Coordinates of C-alpha atoms in Angstrom, one line a residue:
M16 CA 0.0 0.0 0.0
V17 CA 1.2 3.5 -0.8
R18 CA 0.5 4.6 2.8
D19 CA 2.8 1.8 4.0
L20 CA 5.6 3.3 2.0
V21 CA 5.2 6.7 3.8
I22 CA 5.0 5.0 7.2
Q23 CA 8.2 3.1 6.5
L24 CA 10.1 6.2 5.3
F25 CA 9.2 8.0 8.5
R26 CA 9.8 5.0 10.7
D27 CA 13.3 4.5 9.3
A28 CA 14.1 8.2 9.6
L29 CA 12.9 8.4 13.2
A30 CA 14.8 5.2 14.1
R31 CA 18.0 6.6 12.7
G32 CA 17.5 9.9 14.5
A33 CA 16.9 8.0 17.8
A34 CA 20.0 5.9 17.3
E35 CA 22.0 9.0 16.8
G36 CA 20.6 10.6 20.0
R37 CA 18.8 13.4 18.1
W38 CA 15.4 12.5 19.8
P39 CA 14.0 9.7 21.9
A40 CA 12.5 6.5 20.5
P41 CA 9.3 7.7 18.7
P42 CA 5.8 6.8 19.9
P43 CA 3.2 5.7 17.4
F44 CA 2.3 8.4 14.9
A45 CA -0.6 8.8 12.4
V46 CA -0.4 9.0 8.6
D47 CA -3.7 10.1 7.2
A48 CA -5.0 11.5 3.9
P49 CA -5.8 15.3 4.4
R50 CA -9.3 16.4 3.7
D51 CA -8.1 18.9 1.2
P52 CA -5.9 17.2 -1.5
R53 CA -4.2 20.5 -2.2
H54 CA -2.3 19.9 1.1
G55 CA -0.7 16.8 -0.2
D56 CA -1.2 13.1 -0.4
F57 CA -0.7 12.4 3.4
A58 CA -0.3 14.3 6.6
V59 CA 2.0 12.9 9.3
N60 CA 1.9 14.0 13.0
A61 CA 5.2 12.4 14.1
A62 CA 6.7 15.8 15.2
M63 CA 3.7 16.6 17.3
V64 CA 3.6 13.3 19.2
L65 CA 7.4 13.3 19.8
A66 CA 7.9 17.0 20.6
K67 CA 7.3 16.8 24.4
A68 CA 9.7 13.8 24.9
A69 CA 12.3 15.5 22.6
G70 CA 11.9 18.8 24.5
K71 CA 11.6 20.8 21.2
P72 CA 8.9 22.9 19.6
P73 CA 6.9 20.7 17.1
R74 CA 7.7 22.8 14.1
E75 CA 11.4 22.8 14.9
L76 CA 11.4 19.1 15.4
A77 CA 9.3 18.7 12.2
Q78 CA 12.1 20.3 10.2
A79 CA 14.7 17.9 11.6
I80 CA 12.4 15.0 10.8
V81 CA 11.8 16.3 7.2
D82 CA 15.6 16.4 6.7
A83 CA 16.0 12.9 8.0
V84 CA 13.2 11.5 5.8
R85 CA 14.6 13.3 2.7
A86 CA 18.0 11.8 3.4
G87 CA 16.5 8.3 3.5
D88 CA 14.5 8.6 0.3
A89 CA 16.9 6.6 -1.9
N90 CA 14.3 5.8 -4.6
G91 CA 13.1 9.3 -5.1
D92 CA 9.6 8.4 -4.0
L93 CA 9.0 11.9 -2.4
A94 CA 8.0 14.9 -4.5
A95 CA 7.6 17.3 -1.6
L96 CA 7.6 17.6 2.2
E97 CA 6.0 20.6 3.8
I98 CA 5.5 21.7 7.4
A99 CA 2.1 23.0 8.2
G100 CA 0.1 24.3 11.1
P101 CA 1.3 23.3 14.6
G102 CA 3.8 20.8 13.2
F103 CA 2.1 18.5 10.7
I104 CA 4.3 17.2 7.8
N105 CA 2.5 17.2 4.6
V106 CA 3.8 14.6 2.1
R107 CA 3.4 14.7 -1.6
L108 CA 4.6 11.6 -3.5
A109 CA 6.2 11.3 -6.9
P110 CA 3.6 10.5 -9.6
D111 CA 5.3 7.2 -10.4
V112 CA 4.6 5.9 -6.9
W113 CA 0.9 6.1 -7.7
F114 CA 1.3 4.7 -11.2
R115 CA 3.4 1.7 -10.0
A116 CA 0.9 1.0 -7.2
L117 CA -1.8 0.4 -9.9
G118 CA 0.1 -2.7 -10.9
E119 CA -0.7 -4.4 -7.6
V120 CA -4.4 -4.6 -8.6
E121 CA -3.5 -6.9 -11.5
E122 CA -1.1 -8.9 -9.4
R123 CA -3.5 -9.6 -6.6
G124 CA -6.8 -9.6 -8.4
E125 CA -9.6 -10.8 -6.1
S126 CA -7.4 -10.5 -3.1
F127 CA -6.5 -6.9 -3.7
G128 CA -7.6 -5.1 -0.5
R129 CA -6.7 -7.9 1.9
T130 CA -4.2 -6.8 4.5
E131 CA -2.5 -8.3 7.5
V132 CA -3.1 -5.5 10.0
G133 CA -4.9 -8.0 12.3
K134 CA -2.6 -11.0 11.7
G135 CA -2.3 -13.2 14.7
R136 CA -5.4 -11.8 16.5
K137 CA -8.4 -13.9 17.2
V138 CA -11.7 -12.1 17.3
I139 CA -15.2 -13.4 18.2
V140 CA -17.9 -11.3 16.6
E141 CA -21.3 -12.0 18.2
Y142 CA -24.3 -10.6 16.4
V143 CA -28.0 -11.1 15.9
S144 CA -28.4 -13.3 19.0
A145 CA -32.2 -12.8 18.7
N146 CA -34.3 -14.7 21.3
P147 CA -35.4 -17.9 19.7
T148 CA -39.1 -17.0 20.0
G149 CA -40.0 -16.2 16.4
P150 CA -38.7 -15.4 12.9
M151 CA -36.3 -12.6 12.4
H152 CA -37.8 -9.1 11.8
V153 CA -36.3 -6.2 9.9
G154 CA -34.4 -4.9 13.0
H155 CA -32.7 -8.2 13.5
G156 CA -31.9 -8.1 9.8
R157 CA -30.0 -4.9 10.1
N158 CA -28.1 -6.3 13.1
A159 CA -27.3 -9.4 11.1
V160 CA -26.0 -7.6 8.0
V161 CA -23.9 -5.0 10.0
G162 CA -22.5 -7.8 12.1
D163 CA -21.7 -9.9 9.1
G164 CA -20.1 -6.8 7.5
V165 CA -17.9 -6.3 10.5
A166 CA -16.8 -10.0 10.5
R167 CA -16.1 -9.9 6.8
L168 CA -14.0 -6.8 7.0
L169 CA -12.0 -8.1 10.0
A170 CA -11.3 -11.2 8.0
W171 CA -10.2 -9.1 5.0
S172 CA -7.8 -7.3 7.4
G173 CA -6.1 -10.5 8.5
H174 CA -7.9 -11.3 11.7
E175 CA -8.9 -14.8 12.6
V176 CA -12.7 -14.4 13.0
T177 CA -15.3 -16.6 14.6
R178 CA -18.9 -15.6 13.9
E179 CA -21.0 -16.5 17.0
Y180 CA -24.7 -16.5 17.8
Y181 CA -25.8 -16.6 21.5
V182 CA -29.0 -18.5 21.9
N183 CA -31.1 -17.3 24.9
D184 CA -32.8 -20.7 25.4
Y185 CA -33.1 -20.7 29.1
G186 CA -35.1 -17.8 30.5
A187 CA -38.7 -16.7 30.9
Q188 CA -39.2 -15.8 27.2
V189 CA -38.8 -19.3 25.9
Q190 CA -41.0 -20.5 28.7
T191 CA -43.6 -18.0 27.5
L192 CA -43.2 -19.4 24.0
A193 CA -43.7 -22.9 25.3
R194 CA -47.0 -21.8 27.0
S195 CA -48.1 -20.1 23.8
V196 CA -47.5 -23.4 21.9
H197 CA -49.5 -25.3 24.5
L198 CA -52.5 -22.9 24.1
R199 CA -52.4 -23.5 20.3
Y200 CA -52.0 -27.2 21.1
Q201 CA -55.3 -27.1 23.1
E202 CA -56.9 -25.1 20.3
L203 CA -56.0 -27.8 17.7
H204 CA -57.9 -30.2 19.9
G205 CA -61.0 -28.1 19.6
R206 CA -60.8 -26.0 22.7
T207 CA -61.4 -22.3 22.8
V208 CA -58.4 -20.4 24.2
T209 CA -57.5 -16.8 24.9
M210 CA -53.9 -15.8 24.1
P211 CA -52.5 -13.6 26.9
P212 CA -51.1 -10.1 26.0
K213 CA -47.5 -11.3 26.2
S214 CA -47.9 -14.5 24.3
Y215 CA -46.6 -15.2 20.8
P216 CA -49.4 -15.0 18.2
G217 CA -47.6 -15.9 15.0
E218 CA -48.7 -18.7 12.7
Y219 CA -45.3 -20.4 13.3
V220 CA -46.6 -21.2 16.9
V221 CA -49.5 -23.1 15.4
D222 CA -47.0 -25.1 13.2
I223 CA -45.1 -26.1 16.3
A224 CA -48.3 -27.1 18.1
R225 CA -49.4 -29.2 15.1
E226 CA -46.0 -31.0 15.1
L227 CA -46.5 -31.9 18.8
Q228 CA -50.1 -32.9 18.2
E229 CA -49.1 -35.2 15.4
E230 CA -46.4 -36.9 17.5
Y231 CA -48.1 -37.0 20.9
G232 CA -51.8 -36.8 20.2
D233 CA -53.7 -35.5 23.3
A234 CA -51.1 -36.9 25.8
Y235 CA -50.4 -33.4 27.2
L236 CA -53.8 -31.8 26.8
D237 CA -54.7 -32.0 30.5
A238 CA -51.2 -32.8 31.9
P239 CA -49.7 -30.5 34.5
E240 CA -47.3 -27.9 33.2
S241 CA -44.4 -29.6 34.9
R242 CA -44.8 -32.6 32.5
W243 CA -44.9 -30.7 29.2
L244 CA -43.1 -27.3 29.7
D245 CA -39.5 -28.5 29.0
L246 CA -40.6 -30.6 26.0
F247 CA -42.7 -27.9 24.5
R248 CA -39.9 -25.3 25.2
D249 CA -37.1 -27.4 23.6
R250 CA -39.2 -28.3 20.5
A251 CA -40.3 -24.7 20.1
V252 CA -36.7 -23.5 20.3
V253 CA -35.5 -26.1 17.8
H254 CA -38.3 -25.1 15.4
V255 CA -37.7 -21.4 15.7
L256 CA -33.9 -21.7 15.3
G257 CA -34.6 -23.5 12.0
L258 CA -36.7 -20.5 10.9
I259 CA -33.9 -18.2 12.0
R260 CA -31.2 -20.2 10.1
G261 CA -33.4 -19.9 7.0
D262 CA -33.9 -16.2 7.5
L263 CA -30.1 -15.8 7.8
A264 CA -29.4 -17.9 4.8
A265 CA -31.7 -15.7 2.8
V266 CA -29.2 -12.8 3.3
N267 CA -26.2 -15.1 2.9
I268 CA -25.2 -15.2 6.6
A269 CA -23.9 -18.3 8.4
F270 CA -22.4 -18.7 11.8
D271 CA -19.3 -20.7 12.9
R272 CA -20.7 -21.3 16.4
W273 CA -24.1 -21.3 18.1
S274 CA -23.6 -20.9 21.8
S275 CA -26.5 -22.0 24.1
E276 CA -27.4 -20.2 27.3
K277 CA -28.9 -23.5 28.6
A278 CA -25.7 -25.3 27.8
L279 CA -23.8 -22.7 30.0
Y280 CA -25.9 -23.9 33.0
Q281 CA -25.8 -27.6 32.1
S282 CA -22.1 -27.7 31.6
G283 CA -21.5 -26.0 35.0
T284 CA -19.9 -22.9 33.4
V285 CA -22.2 -20.6 35.3
D286 CA -21.5 -22.3 38.6
R287 CA -17.7 -22.2 38.0
F288 CA -17.9 -18.6 37.0
I289 CA -19.8 -17.7 40.3
R290 CA -17.1 -19.5 42.3
H291 CA -14.5 -17.6 40.4
L292 CA -16.1 -14.3 41.4
E293 CA -16.3 -15.5 45.0
E294 CA -12.7 -16.5 45.1
R295 CA -11.7 -13.1 43.9
D296 CA -14.0 -11.3 46.4
L297 CA -15.9 -9.7 43.5
V298 CA -19.3 -10.5 45.0
Y299 CA -21.1 -9.9 48.3
V300 CA -24.6 -10.2 49.7
G301 CA -26.6 -7.0 49.9
K302 CA -29.6 -5.0 48.6
L303 CA -30.0 -2.9 45.5
P304 CA -30.3 0.8 46.1
P305 CA -33.9 2.2 46.1
P306 CA -35.0 3.9 42.8
K307 CA -34.2 7.6 42.6
S308 CA -37.1 10.1 42.7
K309 CA -37.4 12.9 40.2
K310 CA -37.1 16.5 41.5
G311 CA -40.3 17.6 43.2
Q312 CA -41.9 14.2 43.0
P313 CA -42.3 11.5 45.7
P314 CA -40.0 8.5 45.6
P315 CA -41.4 5.9 43.2
Q316 CA -42.7 2.6 44.6
P317 CA -40.1 -0.1 44.1
Q318 CA -41.2 -2.7 41.6
P319 CA -39.7 -6.1 40.9
D320 CA -37.9 -6.3 37.6
E321 CA -38.7 -8.9 34.9
E322 CA -36.8 -11.5 36.8
G323 CA -38.7 -10.8 40.0
V324 CA -35.7 -9.1 41.7
S325 CA -36.7 -6.4 44.2
V326 CA -34.8 -3.8 46.3
A327 CA -36.1 -5.6 49.3
D328 CA -34.3 -8.8 48.5
D329 CA -30.9 -10.0 49.8
L330 CA -29.0 -10.5 46.6
T331 CA -25.5 -11.6 45.6
L332 CA -24.1 -8.4 44.0
F333 CA -21.2 -8.1 41.7
R334 CA -18.8 -5.2 42.6
S335 CA -19.2 -3.6 39.2
S336 CA -19.3 0.0 40.6
Q337 CA -15.6 -0.4 41.4
Y338 CA -15.0 -0.7 37.7
G339 CA -16.9 2.2 36.3
D340 CA -20.5 0.9 36.4
E341 CA -23.2 3.1 38.1
V342 CA -24.2 0.5 40.7
D343 CA -23.3 -3.0 41.8
R344 CA -25.3 -5.6 39.8
P345 CA -27.0 -8.8 41.0
V346 CA -25.6 -12.1 39.8
K347 CA -27.8 -14.3 42.1
K348 CA -31.3 -13.8 43.3
S349 CA -32.5 -14.2 46.9
D350 CA -33.3 -17.9 46.1
G351 CA -29.8 -18.6 44.9
T352 CA -30.6 -18.8 41.2
P353 CA -28.3 -16.9 38.8
T354 CA -29.6 -13.7 37.1
Y355 CA -29.6 -13.1 33.3
F356 CA -26.7 -10.8 33.8
C357 CA -24.7 -13.5 35.5
A358 CA -25.1 -15.8 32.5
D359 CA -24.2 -13.0 30.1
I360 CA -20.9 -12.1 31.9
A361 CA -20.1 -15.8 32.3
Y362 CA -20.6 -16.1 28.5
H363 CA -18.3 -13.1 27.9
W364 CA -15.8 -14.6 30.3
D365 CA -15.9 -17.8 28.3
K366 CA -15.5 -15.9 25.0
R367 CA -12.5 -13.9 26.3
Q368 CA -10.7 -17.1 27.0
R369 CA -11.1 -18.2 23.4
A370 CA -10.2 -14.9 21.7
D371 CA -8.0 -11.8 22.0
A372 CA -10.8 -9.4 21.3
L373 CA -14.6 -9.5 21.4
V374 CA -17.2 -7.6 19.3
D375 CA -20.8 -7.5 20.3
V376 CA -23.4 -6.1 17.9
L377 CA -26.4 -5.1 20.0
G378 CA -29.6 -3.1 19.6
A379 CA -29.4 0.5 20.7
D380 CA -31.8 -0.3 23.5
H381 CA -28.9 -2.3 25.1
A382 CA -26.6 0.8 25.4
G383 CA -27.1 0.9 29.1
Y384 CA -25.9 -2.7 29.3
V385 CA -22.5 -1.9 27.9
P386 CA -20.8 -0.3 31.0
R387 CA -21.6 -3.3 33.1
L388 CA -20.1 -5.7 30.5
H389 CA -16.9 -3.6 30.4
A390 CA -16.8 -3.5 34.2
A391 CA -17.1 -7.3 34.3
L392 CA -14.3 -7.9 31.9
E393 CA -12.0 -5.4 33.7
A394 CA -12.8 -7.0 37.0
L395 CA -11.9 -10.4 35.6
G396 CA -8.5 -9.2 34.5
A397 CA -9.2 -8.2 30.9
K398 CA -9.0 -4.8 29.4
R399 CA -12.1 -2.7 28.8
D400 CA -11.2 -2.3 25.1
D401 CA -11.0 -6.0 24.7
L402 CA -14.7 -5.7 24.1
H403 CA -16.1 -3.3 21.4
V404 CA -19.9 -2.9 21.1
V405 CA -21.5 -1.8 17.9
L406 CA -25.0 -0.4 18.6
I407 CA -27.8 -0.8 16.0
Q408 CA -30.5 1.8 15.7
M409 CA -34.1 1.1 14.5
V410 CA -35.3 0.5 11.0
N411 CA -38.3 2.4 9.6
L412 CA -39.8 0.3 6.8
T413 CA -41.8 2.3 4.3
R414 CA -43.7 1.8 1.0
G415 CA -44.7 4.8 -0.9
G416 CA -44.3 7.0 2.1
E417 CA -46.5 4.8 4.3
A418 CA -45.1 2.9 7.2
V419 CA -45.2 -0.9 6.9
K420 CA -45.7 -2.6 10.3
M421 CA -47.4 -5.9 10.4
S422 CA -46.5 -9.4 9.2
K423 CA -49.0 -12.3 9.0
R424 CA -46.3 -14.8 9.4
A425 CA -44.4 -13.4 12.3
G426 CA -47.5 -11.9 14.0
T427 CA -45.6 -8.8 15.0
V428 CA -43.4 -6.7 12.8
V429 CA -42.4 -7.3 9.2
S430 CA -40.1 -10.4 8.9
L431 CA -36.7 -10.2 7.3
R432 CA -37.7 -13.0 5.0
E433 CA -40.6 -11.0 3.5
V434 CA -38.3 -8.1 2.8
V435 CA -35.7 -10.3 1.1
E436 CA -38.3 -12.0 -1.0
E437 CA -39.6 -8.7 -2.2
V438 CA -36.5 -6.7 -2.9
G439 CA -33.8 -9.3 -3.2
R440 CA -30.7 -10.3 -1.2
D441 CA -28.3 -7.7 -2.6
A442 CA -30.6 -4.7 -2.1
T443 CA -31.5 -5.9 1.4
R444 CA -27.8 -6.2 2.5
F445 CA -26.7 -2.9 0.8
F446 CA -29.6 -0.8 2.1
F447 CA -28.8 -1.9 5.7
L448 CA -25.3 -0.4 5.2
T449 CA -26.3 2.9 3.6
R450 CA -26.2 4.7 7.0
R451 CA -24.1 4.5 10.1
S452 CA -25.3 1.7 12.4
D453 CA -26.0 4.1 15.3
A454 CA -28.3 6.2 13.1
Q455 CA -31.9 5.4 12.4
L456 CA -32.5 3.9 8.9
D457 CA -35.4 4.6 6.6
F458 CA -35.7 1.5 4.3
D459 CA -37.9 2.3 1.3
L460 CA -39.1 -1.0 -0.2
E461 CA -40.1 0.7 -3.5
L462 CA -36.7 2.4 -3.9
A463 CA -34.9 -0.9 -3.1
K464 CA -36.8 -2.6 -6.0
R465 CA -36.4 0.3 -8.4
Q466 CA -34.0 -0.4 -11.3
S467 CA -32.7 3.1 -11.6
L468 CA -29.7 5.1 -10.6
D469 CA -31.4 6.6 -7.5
N470 CA -31.3 3.1 -6.0
P471 CA -27.9 2.9 -4.3
V472 CA -27.2 -0.8 -4.9
F473 CA -28.4 -0.6 -8.5
Y474 CA -26.2 2.4 -9.0
V475 CA -23.0 0.6 -7.8
Q476 CA -23.8 -2.7 -9.6
Y477 CA -24.7 -0.8 -12.8
G478 CA -21.3 1.0 -12.6
H479 CA -19.5 -2.4 -12.4
A480 CA -21.5 -3.7 -15.3
R481 CA -20.8 -0.5 -17.3
L482 CA -17.0 -1.1 -16.8
A483 CA -17.5 -4.7 -17.9
S484 CA -19.3 -3.5 -21.0
I485 CA -16.4 -1.1 -21.8
L486 CA -13.8 -3.8 -21.5
A487 CA -16.0 -6.1 -23.6
K488 CA -16.3 -3.5 -26.4
A489 CA -12.5 -3.1 -26.3
K490 CA -12.2 -6.9 -26.8
E491 CA -14.7 -6.8 -29.7
A492 CA -12.7 -4.0 -31.3
G493 CA -9.6 -6.3 -31.3
L494 CA -7.7 -4.4 -28.6
P495 CA -5.4 -6.5 -26.4
E496 CA -6.4 -7.5 -22.9
P497 CA -5.7 -4.6 -20.6
S498 CA -2.6 -5.2 -18.5
F499 CA -0.3 -3.0 -16.4
D500 CA 2.1 -1.0 -18.4
L501 CA 3.9 1.9 -16.7
A502 CA 4.2 3.9 -19.9
A503 CA 0.5 3.6 -20.5
V504 CA -0.7 4.5 -17.1
R505 CA 1.6 7.5 -17.0
R506 CA -0.9 8.9 -19.6
L507 CA -3.6 9.1 -16.8
T508 CA -3.0 12.8 -16.2
T509 CA -6.5 14.4 -16.1
P510 CA -7.8 15.4 -12.6
E511 CA -10.6 12.9 -13.0
E512 CA -8.2 10.1 -13.9
Q513 CA -5.9 11.0 -11.0
E514 CA -8.8 10.9 -8.5
L515 CA -9.9 7.5 -9.8
M516 CA -6.4 6.1 -9.7
R517 CA -5.9 7.3 -6.1
R518 CA -9.2 5.8 -5.0
V519 CA -8.1 2.5 -6.5
V520 CA -4.7 2.5 -4.8
A521 CA -6.2 3.6 -1.4
F522 CA -8.7 0.7 -1.4
P523 CA -6.7 -1.5 1.0
D524 CA -6.4 1.4 3.4
L525 CA -10.2 2.0 3.2
L526 CA -11.0 -1.6 4.0
S527 CA -8.5 -1.9 6.9
G528 CA -9.7 1.4 8.3
A529 CA -13.3 0.3 8.2
A530 CA -12.4 -3.0 9.8
L531 CA -10.5 -1.4 12.7
A532 CA -13.4 1.1 13.2
Y533 CA -16.0 -1.7 13.0
E534 CA -17.9 0.4 10.4
P535 CA -18.9 -1.5 7.2
H536 CA -21.0 1.5 6.1
R537 CA -17.7 3.2 5.1
V538 CA -17.3 0.7 2.3
A539 CA -20.8 1.2 1.1
F540 CA -20.2 5.0 1.1
W541 CA -16.9 4.6 -0.7
L542 CA -18.5 2.4 -3.4
Q543 CA -21.1 5.0 -4.1
E544 CA -18.6 7.9 -4.1
T545 CA -16.2 5.9 -6.4
I546 CA -18.8 5.0 -9.0
A547 CA -20.1 8.5 -8.9
A548 CA -16.6 9.7 -9.7
F549 CA -16.3 7.2 -12.6
H550 CA -19.7 8.2 -14.0
S551 CA -18.6 11.8 -13.9
Y552 CA -15.3 11.0 -15.7
Y553 CA -17.1 8.8 -18.3
T554 CA -19.7 11.5 -19.0
Q555 CA -17.1 14.3 -19.2
G556 CA -15.1 12.2 -21.6
K557 CA -18.0 11.9 -24.0
K558 CA -18.5 15.6 -23.9
T559 CA -14.9 16.5 -24.6
G560 CA -14.1 13.6 -27.0
E561 CA -11.7 12.1 -24.5
R562 CA -13.3 8.7 -24.6
V563 CA -11.8 5.6 -22.9
I564 CA -11.2 4.0 -26.3
G565 CA -9.6 6.8 -28.3
T566 CA -7.2 7.3 -31.2
D567 CA -3.9 7.1 -29.3
P568 CA -3.1 3.4 -28.5
T569 CA -1.0 4.1 -25.5
T570 CA -3.5 6.4 -23.8
T571 CA -6.3 4.0 -24.6
A572 CA -4.3 1.2 -23.0
G573 CA -3.8 3.2 -19.9
R574 CA -7.5 4.1 -19.6
L575 CA -8.6 0.5 -20.2
Y576 CA -6.3 -0.7 -17.5
L577 CA -7.7 2.0 -15.1
C578 CA -11.2 0.6 -16.0
K579 CA -10.0 -2.9 -15.3
A580 CA -8.5 -1.9 -12.0
L581 CA -11.6 0.0 -11.0
K582 CA -13.9 -2.9 -11.9
Q583 CA -11.8 -5.2 -9.7
V584 CA -11.9 -2.9 -6.7
L585 CA -15.7 -2.4 -7.1
A586 CA -16.1 -6.2 -7.2
N587 CA -13.9 -6.7 -4.2
G588 CA -15.7 -3.9 -2.2
L589 CA -19.0 -5.5 -3.0
A590 CA -17.7 -8.9 -2.0
A591 CA -16.5 -7.5 1.3
L592 CA -20.1 -6.5 2.0
G593 CA -21.5 -9.8 0.7
V594 CA -23.1 -8.3 -2.4
A595 CA -22.8 -9.6 -5.9
A596 CA -21.0 -7.7 -8.8
P597 CA -22.9 -8.5 -12.0
E598 CA -21.2 -8.4 -15.3
R599 CA -24.4 -7.5 -17.1
M600 CA -27.6 -5.6 -16.2
E601 CA -30.2 -6.6 -18.7
T602 CA -32.7 -4.0 -17.5
R603 CA -30.8 -1.0 -18.7
D604 CA -28.7 -0.3 -21.8
I605 CA -25.2 -0.2 -20.6
G606 CA -23.6 -0.7 -24.0
E607 CA -23.0 3.0 -24.6
D608 CA -20.0 4.2 -26.6
A609 CA -16.8 3.6 -24.7

């Protein structure tokens, strides 16, 4: 990567200066592309981060570093070094550095963009983890696609990635599902039932009940709950997980590991974890603080939470407030049974022993849960930043400006499967990545189906197909297969060609940056911006007569190679998001003059 060349030039110069006693060993420094390209290709803050330790003003130190870097530039890769602002060093590279870098696209092909910035690091990415109580809805779908995008980008950047789904198959919600199934089971035997407000009303519940009826007849019709609850719960969970796996497959998502909450208990992991907390004096018996009253209002009456935990109970509390949490959190209820939180931190404790870093993709409504997870990991000897949490905001599904809310199949909100069946896999995946994950997303079903350039996924795929069409036309005209030739790519001198060339060369940095920031939407943005730049270049060339296939063979060869390289990075960028890169788009004429 070109950026790596700059980093190495500065590292070598700083190391030589430190060895000569001119300054201390340098701390890490940043090499970034400036917002304004007029300021150069890269900006380096080495002088600013080293100034205090060196005991010199940043601009004075910057001049010394500039001299050292120039002295080490044996290949003439630098065109200019300028000191700016409080001590930034702006770097402008020789044109041939960029031209030569284009050759790497041809050398690496489908692997161009893969880096080793995460080599040797194991990462577990846990995402979706929807309760196994019904099919996946659109909100789950956004979580799934963002999580899968994070996992894909981490793999592209050299991390060893495990994709993991945590199945909440132990608590009250799956018991509610079992009771809902039993009510439908009674209904199938001709009884009139009333579904409670918190039951699960979807048709899939009837399907589960029918399976049990076919297998067991009326054996559990009048049986006490203790006889059928576990059976109905386990069968319901298996059935729903089958639905969830199908929903995920519809958007091309598969997991390496499905971790069961119930298995944590059955294997003794939760009990071992509690003993571990006790041995480290991280728990004690006490009461929760009473709820706080709002100004000018009487104190609220304490109410048990969904687990039945009350401020009046003697609980086993985890000392999470010592590690940055607001209060100490209960890990065991007054009857000695573990809380949901206990199982969650036991699961994270287990994950941390299997990986160097953890990524959780959670709904934004879980934001308050994050500090206690960080506190738990820190208390257990890990670092807070060993866990990164990506928060997913809501999805507003619309059709023609009207909100779409209900699903016959799921019985609640619109299911993910229904959306995929209507708009397709690629549109579903790409649309979920057209905004930052922590911002609400408006998903317009009509726009997602539209085969026009205002549909973002169609726009990018159409650009890839247009590039394929240009290369096909060149082949039909008898021109040789585009390949890297330094003399030819040196003809790429227009501002539009320079911008496209730099975008292509910067692609590996874009992917690694998005991976380390856990932000796959950056790639979706980059794809849209890059194809917009190409369409502008293409249109401008038609107006000025500077077409890709022109009269000068060398210039034509350079432009065709740029098209080939651009087509490759578009395909690789789409692949990194799990989206197809079609060679042809039959719905629109892309065979325009090249």
